[in-house]
Amino acid sequence: MTDTARKPEAAAPDSRFAAKVFPSPNHGERKHADGTPGRRPDMLILHYTGMPVAGEALQWLCNPVSQVSSHYFVFENGHTLQLVPEGRRAWHAGASHWAGETDINSCSIGIEIANPGHPGGLPDYPEEQIAATLNLCRDICERWSIPPERVLAHSDIAPGRKIDPGEKFPWRRFAEAGVGLWAEPAAIRGGRFFARGESGQPVEALQAMFAMLGYGVAVDGVFDAKLEAVVAAFQRHWRPDKVDGVADSSTITTLRDLVAATQGSRTA
Ligand SMILES: [Zn+2]
């Protein structure tokens, strides 16, 4: 058989930046919060595979035993495959939260970027892979009208549980190309900071800002391990020079600037 075009899995990808379809069985129907079908994706979630060998990660995402998948898979050399149709609910987010949404799989498109991840020393993302991922993201955001503040890391929607795609991911470059939200990180210097164990009104105000940006955080004035994980997730995305879970003045100023940018884009 040389005529692969007749096989159903050889259907055309949804994005012109995917070379072909390589189907995963791990998907279902997109649902609204009330359980009715037909939710449209309005969020984009980026992941790294976190496995030493890209091909093995791809096989895992296409194995019915794994119960995980993504819509797209980007190899180190930029070669891109579509695993799940965009109209379907791929299983990439797991237990997650953002801006009141808890069924992130139903409202998002997920991209797995091949990288061994933190367990493998978090190698730099190769230029070919970043360029391909950026083209794909821009295409998806345009076709689905995904707003900048809803282009997120897996670590943003599952802080404390996930740390991908990691602090080496070039979020600034993506935002400059129109994908995602960015504010120039404030300089890291001394001054008042908040860390685990503290409590009170300033901590509550900090939590309220994280919640405004979208993080699933309790606004109770207690700086516990969960808030520390949120601070670290925020830093991994928006203040990557220092990821320590301490809300220093640079972190708080950068957060404030991002919240302000978000409010601006929502009222524009
Ligand atoms: Zn992930």
Short mmCIF file of N, CA and C in Angstrom, two decimals, residues 70-159:
data_model
loop_
_atom_site.label_atom_id
_atom_site.label_comp_id
_atom_site.label_asym_id
_atom_site.label_seq_id
_atom_site.Cartn_x
_atom_site.Cartn_y
_atom_site.Cartn_z
N SER A 70 -2.32 15.15 23.10
CA SER A 70 -2.30 16.59 22.88
C SER A 70 -2.79 16.78 21.44
N HIS A 71 -3.09 18.02 21.08
CA HIS A 71 -3.52 18.24 19.69
C HIS A 71 -2.33 18.20 18.74
N TYR A 72 -1.21 18.74 19.20
CA TYR A 72 -0.02 18.80 18.33
C TYR A 72 1.21 18.32 19.07
N PHE A 73 2.20 17.89 18.27
CA PHE A 73 3.49 17.42 18.80
C PHE A 73 4.58 18.03 17.94
N VAL A 74 5.53 18.73 18.57
CA VAL A 74 6.59 19.40 17.82
C VAL A 74 7.94 18.78 18.18
N PHE A 75 8.59 18.16 17.19
CA PHE A 75 9.91 17.57 17.39
C PHE A 75 10.97 18.66 17.53
N GLU A 76 12.16 18.24 18.00
CA GLU A 76 13.27 19.19 18.17
C GLU A 76 13.62 19.91 16.86
N ASN A 77 13.49 19.20 15.73
CA ASN A 77 13.84 19.81 14.44
C ASN A 77 12.69 20.62 13.83
N GLY A 78 11.60 20.77 14.57
CA GLY A 78 10.48 21.56 14.09
C GLY A 78 9.40 20.76 13.39
N HIS A 79 9.69 19.52 13.06
CA HIS A 79 8.68 18.67 12.41
C HIS A 79 7.47 18.56 13.34
N THR A 80 6.29 18.82 12.78
CA THR A 80 5.09 18.94 13.60
C THR A 80 4.00 17.99 13.14
N LEU A 81 3.40 17.27 14.09
CA LEU A 81 2.33 16.33 13.81
C LEU A 81 1.06 16.76 14.54
N GLN A 82 -0.08 16.42 13.93
CA GLN A 82 -1.36 16.61 14.63
C GLN A 82 -1.84 15.26 15.14
N LEU A 83 -2.08 15.17 16.45
CA LEU A 83 -2.49 13.91 17.07
C LEU A 83 -4.00 13.82 17.27
N VAL A 84 -4.61 14.97 17.57
CA VAL A 84 -6.04 15.03 17.86
C VAL A 84 -6.63 16.21 17.10
N PRO A 85 -7.80 16.04 16.45
CA PRO A 85 -8.42 17.19 15.76
C PRO A 85 -8.71 18.32 16.75
N GLU A 86 -8.57 19.56 16.28
CA GLU A 86 -8.79 20.71 17.17
C GLU A 86 -10.20 20.74 17.74
N GLY A 87 -11.16 20.22 17.01
CA GLY A 87 -12.54 20.23 17.49
C GLY A 87 -12.81 19.23 18.60
N ARG A 88 -11.86 18.36 18.86
CA ARG A 88 -12.03 17.34 19.90
C ARG A 88 -11.29 17.73 21.18
N ARG A 89 -11.67 17.10 22.28
CA ARG A 89 -11.11 17.37 23.61
C ARG A 89 -9.94 16.42 23.87
N ALA A 90 -8.71 16.91 23.66
CA ALA A 90 -7.51 16.11 23.93
C ALA A 90 -7.24 16.11 25.43
N TRP A 91 -6.55 15.07 25.89
CA TRP A 91 -6.36 14.87 27.33
C TRP A 91 -4.94 15.27 27.73
N HIS A 92 -4.72 16.58 27.86
CA HIS A 92 -3.36 17.06 28.13
C HIS A 92 -3.23 17.84 29.44
N ALA A 93 -4.31 18.41 29.94
CA ALA A 93 -4.19 19.34 31.06
C ALA A 93 -4.26 18.66 32.43
N GLY A 94 -5.09 17.63 32.57
CA GLY A 94 -5.28 17.03 33.89
C GLY A 94 -6.00 17.98 34.84
N ALA A 95 -5.89 17.73 36.13
CA ALA A 95 -6.53 18.59 37.13
C ALA A 95 -5.92 19.98 37.05
N SER A 96 -6.74 20.96 36.64
CA SER A 96 -6.22 22.29 36.34
C SER A 96 -7.24 23.37 36.68
N HIS A 97 -6.75 24.60 36.68
CA HIS A 97 -7.63 25.73 36.99
C HIS A 97 -7.08 26.99 36.33
N TRP A 98 -7.95 27.76 35.68
CA TRP A 98 -7.56 29.10 35.22
C TRP A 98 -8.81 29.96 35.04
N ALA A 99 -8.80 31.12 35.65
CA ALA A 99 -9.87 32.10 35.47
C ALA A 99 -11.26 31.48 35.61
N GLY A 100 -11.42 30.63 36.61
CA GLY A 100 -12.73 30.04 36.87
C GLY A 100 -13.01 28.75 36.13
N GLU A 101 -12.16 28.43 35.14
CA GLU A 101 -12.35 27.19 34.38
C GLU A 101 -11.64 26.05 35.12
N THR A 102 -12.31 24.90 35.20
CA THR A 102 -11.64 23.73 35.76
C THR A 102 -11.54 22.59 34.75
N ASP A 103 -12.38 22.60 33.72
CA ASP A 103 -12.24 21.60 32.64
C ASP A 103 -11.43 22.24 31.51
N ILE A 104 -10.14 22.38 31.76
CA ILE A 104 -9.29 23.07 30.79
C ILE A 104 -9.23 22.29 29.47
N ASN A 105 -9.29 20.97 29.54
CA ASN A 105 -9.24 20.19 28.29
C ASN A 105 -10.38 20.58 27.35
N SER A 106 -11.55 20.88 27.91
CA SER A 106 -12.69 21.20 27.06
C SER A 106 -12.56 22.55 26.36
N CYS A 107 -11.77 23.46 26.94
CA CYS A 107 -11.72 24.82 26.37
C CYS A 107 -10.34 25.18 25.82
N SER A 108 -9.46 24.18 25.66
CA SER A 108 -8.10 24.53 25.23
C SER A 108 -7.61 23.65 24.08
N ILE A 109 -6.55 24.15 23.44
CA ILE A 109 -5.76 23.37 22.50
C ILE A 109 -4.40 23.17 23.15
N GLY A 110 -3.90 21.94 23.11
CA GLY A 110 -2.64 21.61 23.78
C GLY A 110 -1.55 21.23 22.79
N ILE A 111 -0.36 21.76 23.04
CA ILE A 111 0.80 21.44 22.20
C ILE A 111 1.89 20.83 23.07
N GLU A 112 2.36 19.65 22.69
CA GLU A 112 3.49 19.01 23.36
C GLU A 112 4.77 19.31 22.57
N ILE A 113 5.74 19.88 23.26
CA ILE A 113 7.02 20.23 22.64
C ILE A 113 8.06 19.25 23.16
N ALA A 114 8.70 18.53 22.24
CA ALA A 114 9.66 17.50 22.66
C ALA A 114 10.85 18.14 23.36
N ASN A 115 11.03 17.78 24.62
CA ASN A 115 12.17 18.27 25.42
C ASN A 115 12.27 17.36 26.63
N PRO A 116 13.49 16.91 26.98
CA PRO A 116 13.62 16.00 28.15
C PRO A 116 13.17 16.63 29.46
N GLY A 117 13.04 17.95 29.48
CA GLY A 117 12.51 18.61 30.66
C GLY A 117 13.48 18.69 31.82
N HIS A 118 12.96 19.15 32.96
CA HIS A 118 13.82 19.31 34.14
C HIS A 118 14.53 18.01 34.53
N PRO A 119 13.87 16.85 34.46
CA PRO A 119 14.58 15.61 34.83
C PRO A 119 15.79 15.35 33.92
N GLY A 120 15.73 15.87 32.69
CA GLY A 120 16.82 15.69 31.73
C GLY A 120 17.72 16.92 31.61
N GLY A 121 17.68 17.79 32.62
CA GLY A 121 18.55 18.97 32.62
C GLY A 121 18.00 20.16 31.87
N LEU A 122 16.75 20.06 31.41
CA LEU A 122 16.08 21.14 30.65
C LEU A 122 17.00 21.75 29.59
N PRO A 123 17.31 20.98 28.54
CA PRO A 123 18.13 21.54 27.45
C PRO A 123 17.42 22.71 26.78
N ASP A 124 18.21 23.61 26.18
CA ASP A 124 17.62 24.72 25.42
C ASP A 124 16.70 24.18 24.33
N TYR A 125 15.63 24.91 24.07
CA TYR A 125 14.77 24.57 22.93
C TYR A 125 15.49 24.99 21.66
N PRO A 126 15.69 24.06 20.71
CA PRO A 126 16.38 24.44 19.46
C PRO A 126 15.60 25.48 18.67
N GLU A 127 16.31 26.31 17.94
CA GLU A 127 15.69 27.38 17.15
C GLU A 127 14.63 26.84 16.19
N GLU A 128 14.92 25.74 15.51
CA GLU A 128 13.96 25.19 14.54
C GLU A 128 12.64 24.82 15.24
N GLN A 129 12.77 24.30 16.45
CA GLN A 129 11.59 23.88 17.20
C GLN A 129 10.78 25.09 17.68
N ILE A 130 11.48 26.12 18.13
CA ILE A 130 10.80 27.32 18.60
C ILE A 130 10.10 28.02 17.43
N ALA A 131 10.78 28.12 16.30
CA ALA A 131 10.18 28.78 15.13
C ALA A 131 8.92 28.05 14.68
N ALA A 132 9.00 26.72 14.67
CA ALA A 132 7.83 25.92 14.25
C ALA A 132 6.69 26.07 15.25
N THR A 133 7.01 26.04 16.53
CA THR A 133 5.98 26.17 17.57
C THR A 133 5.32 27.54 17.50
N LEU A 134 6.13 28.57 17.24
CA LEU A 134 5.59 29.92 17.16
C LEU A 134 4.63 30.07 15.97
N ASN A 135 5.02 29.54 14.83
CA ASN A 135 4.12 29.58 13.67
C ASN A 135 2.80 28.88 13.96
N LEU A 136 2.91 27.72 14.59
CA LEU A 136 1.72 26.93 14.91
C LEU A 136 0.82 27.70 15.90
N CYS A 137 1.44 28.27 16.94
CA CYS A 137 0.66 29.00 17.94
C CYS A 137 -0.04 30.22 17.34
N ARG A 138 0.69 30.95 16.49
CA ARG A 138 0.10 32.14 15.88
C ARG A 138 -1.10 31.76 15.02
N ASP A 139 -0.94 30.67 14.29
CA ASP A 139 -2.03 30.19 13.43
C ASP A 139 -3.25 29.80 14.27
N ILE A 140 -3.02 29.07 15.36
CA ILE A 140 -4.13 28.63 16.21
C ILE A 140 -4.82 29.83 16.86
N CYS A 141 -4.02 30.76 17.38
CA CYS A 141 -4.61 31.93 18.04
C CYS A 141 -5.44 32.78 17.07
N GLU A 142 -4.96 32.87 15.83
CA GLU A 142 -5.71 33.64 14.83
C GLU A 142 -7.02 32.95 14.47
N ARG A 143 -6.95 31.66 14.20
CA ARG A 143 -8.15 30.95 13.74
C ARG A 143 -9.22 30.83 14.83
N TRP A 144 -8.80 30.74 16.10
CA TRP A 144 -9.76 30.58 17.20
C TRP A 144 -9.93 31.85 18.02
N SER A 145 -9.30 32.94 17.62
CA SER A 145 -9.40 34.22 18.36
C SER A 145 -9.05 34.04 19.84
N ILE A 146 -7.93 33.37 20.10
CA ILE A 146 -7.49 33.15 21.48
C ILE A 146 -6.76 34.40 21.96
N PRO A 147 -7.25 35.01 23.06
CA PRO A 147 -6.63 36.26 23.54
C PRO A 147 -5.28 35.99 24.22
N PRO A 148 -4.40 37.00 24.25
CA PRO A 148 -3.05 36.81 24.79
C PRO A 148 -3.03 36.23 26.21
N GLU A 149 -3.97 36.68 27.06
CA GLU A 149 -3.92 36.25 28.46
C GLU A 149 -4.39 34.81 28.64
N ARG A 150 -4.78 34.16 27.54
CA ARG A 150 -5.18 32.75 27.65
C ARG A 150 -4.23 31.83 26.89
N VAL A 151 -3.02 32.31 26.65
CA VAL A 151 -1.92 31.46 26.14
C VAL A 151 -1.03 31.18 27.34
N LEU A 152 -0.99 29.93 27.80
CA LEU A 152 -0.43 29.63 29.12
C LEU A 152 0.44 28.39 29.12
N ALA A 153 1.25 28.32 30.18
CA ALA A 153 2.05 27.12 30.45
C ALA A 153 1.20 26.11 31.21
N HIS A 154 1.54 24.84 31.05
CA HIS A 154 0.89 23.82 31.87
C HIS A 154 1.09 24.15 33.36
N SER A 155 2.28 24.69 33.69
CA SER A 155 2.58 25.05 35.08
C SER A 155 1.66 26.16 35.59
N ASP A 156 1.15 27.03 34.70
CA ASP A 156 0.25 28.09 35.15
C ASP A 156 -1.10 27.53 35.61
N ILE A 157 -1.56 26.51 34.91
CA ILE A 157 -2.90 25.98 35.22
C ILE A 157 -2.86 24.84 36.24
N ALA A 158 -1.66 24.33 36.53
CA ALA A 158 -1.51 23.26 37.53
C ALA A 158 -0.27 23.50 38.38
N PRO A 159 -0.20 24.66 39.07
CA PRO A 159 1.00 24.94 39.87
C PRO A 159 1.15 23.94 41.01
#
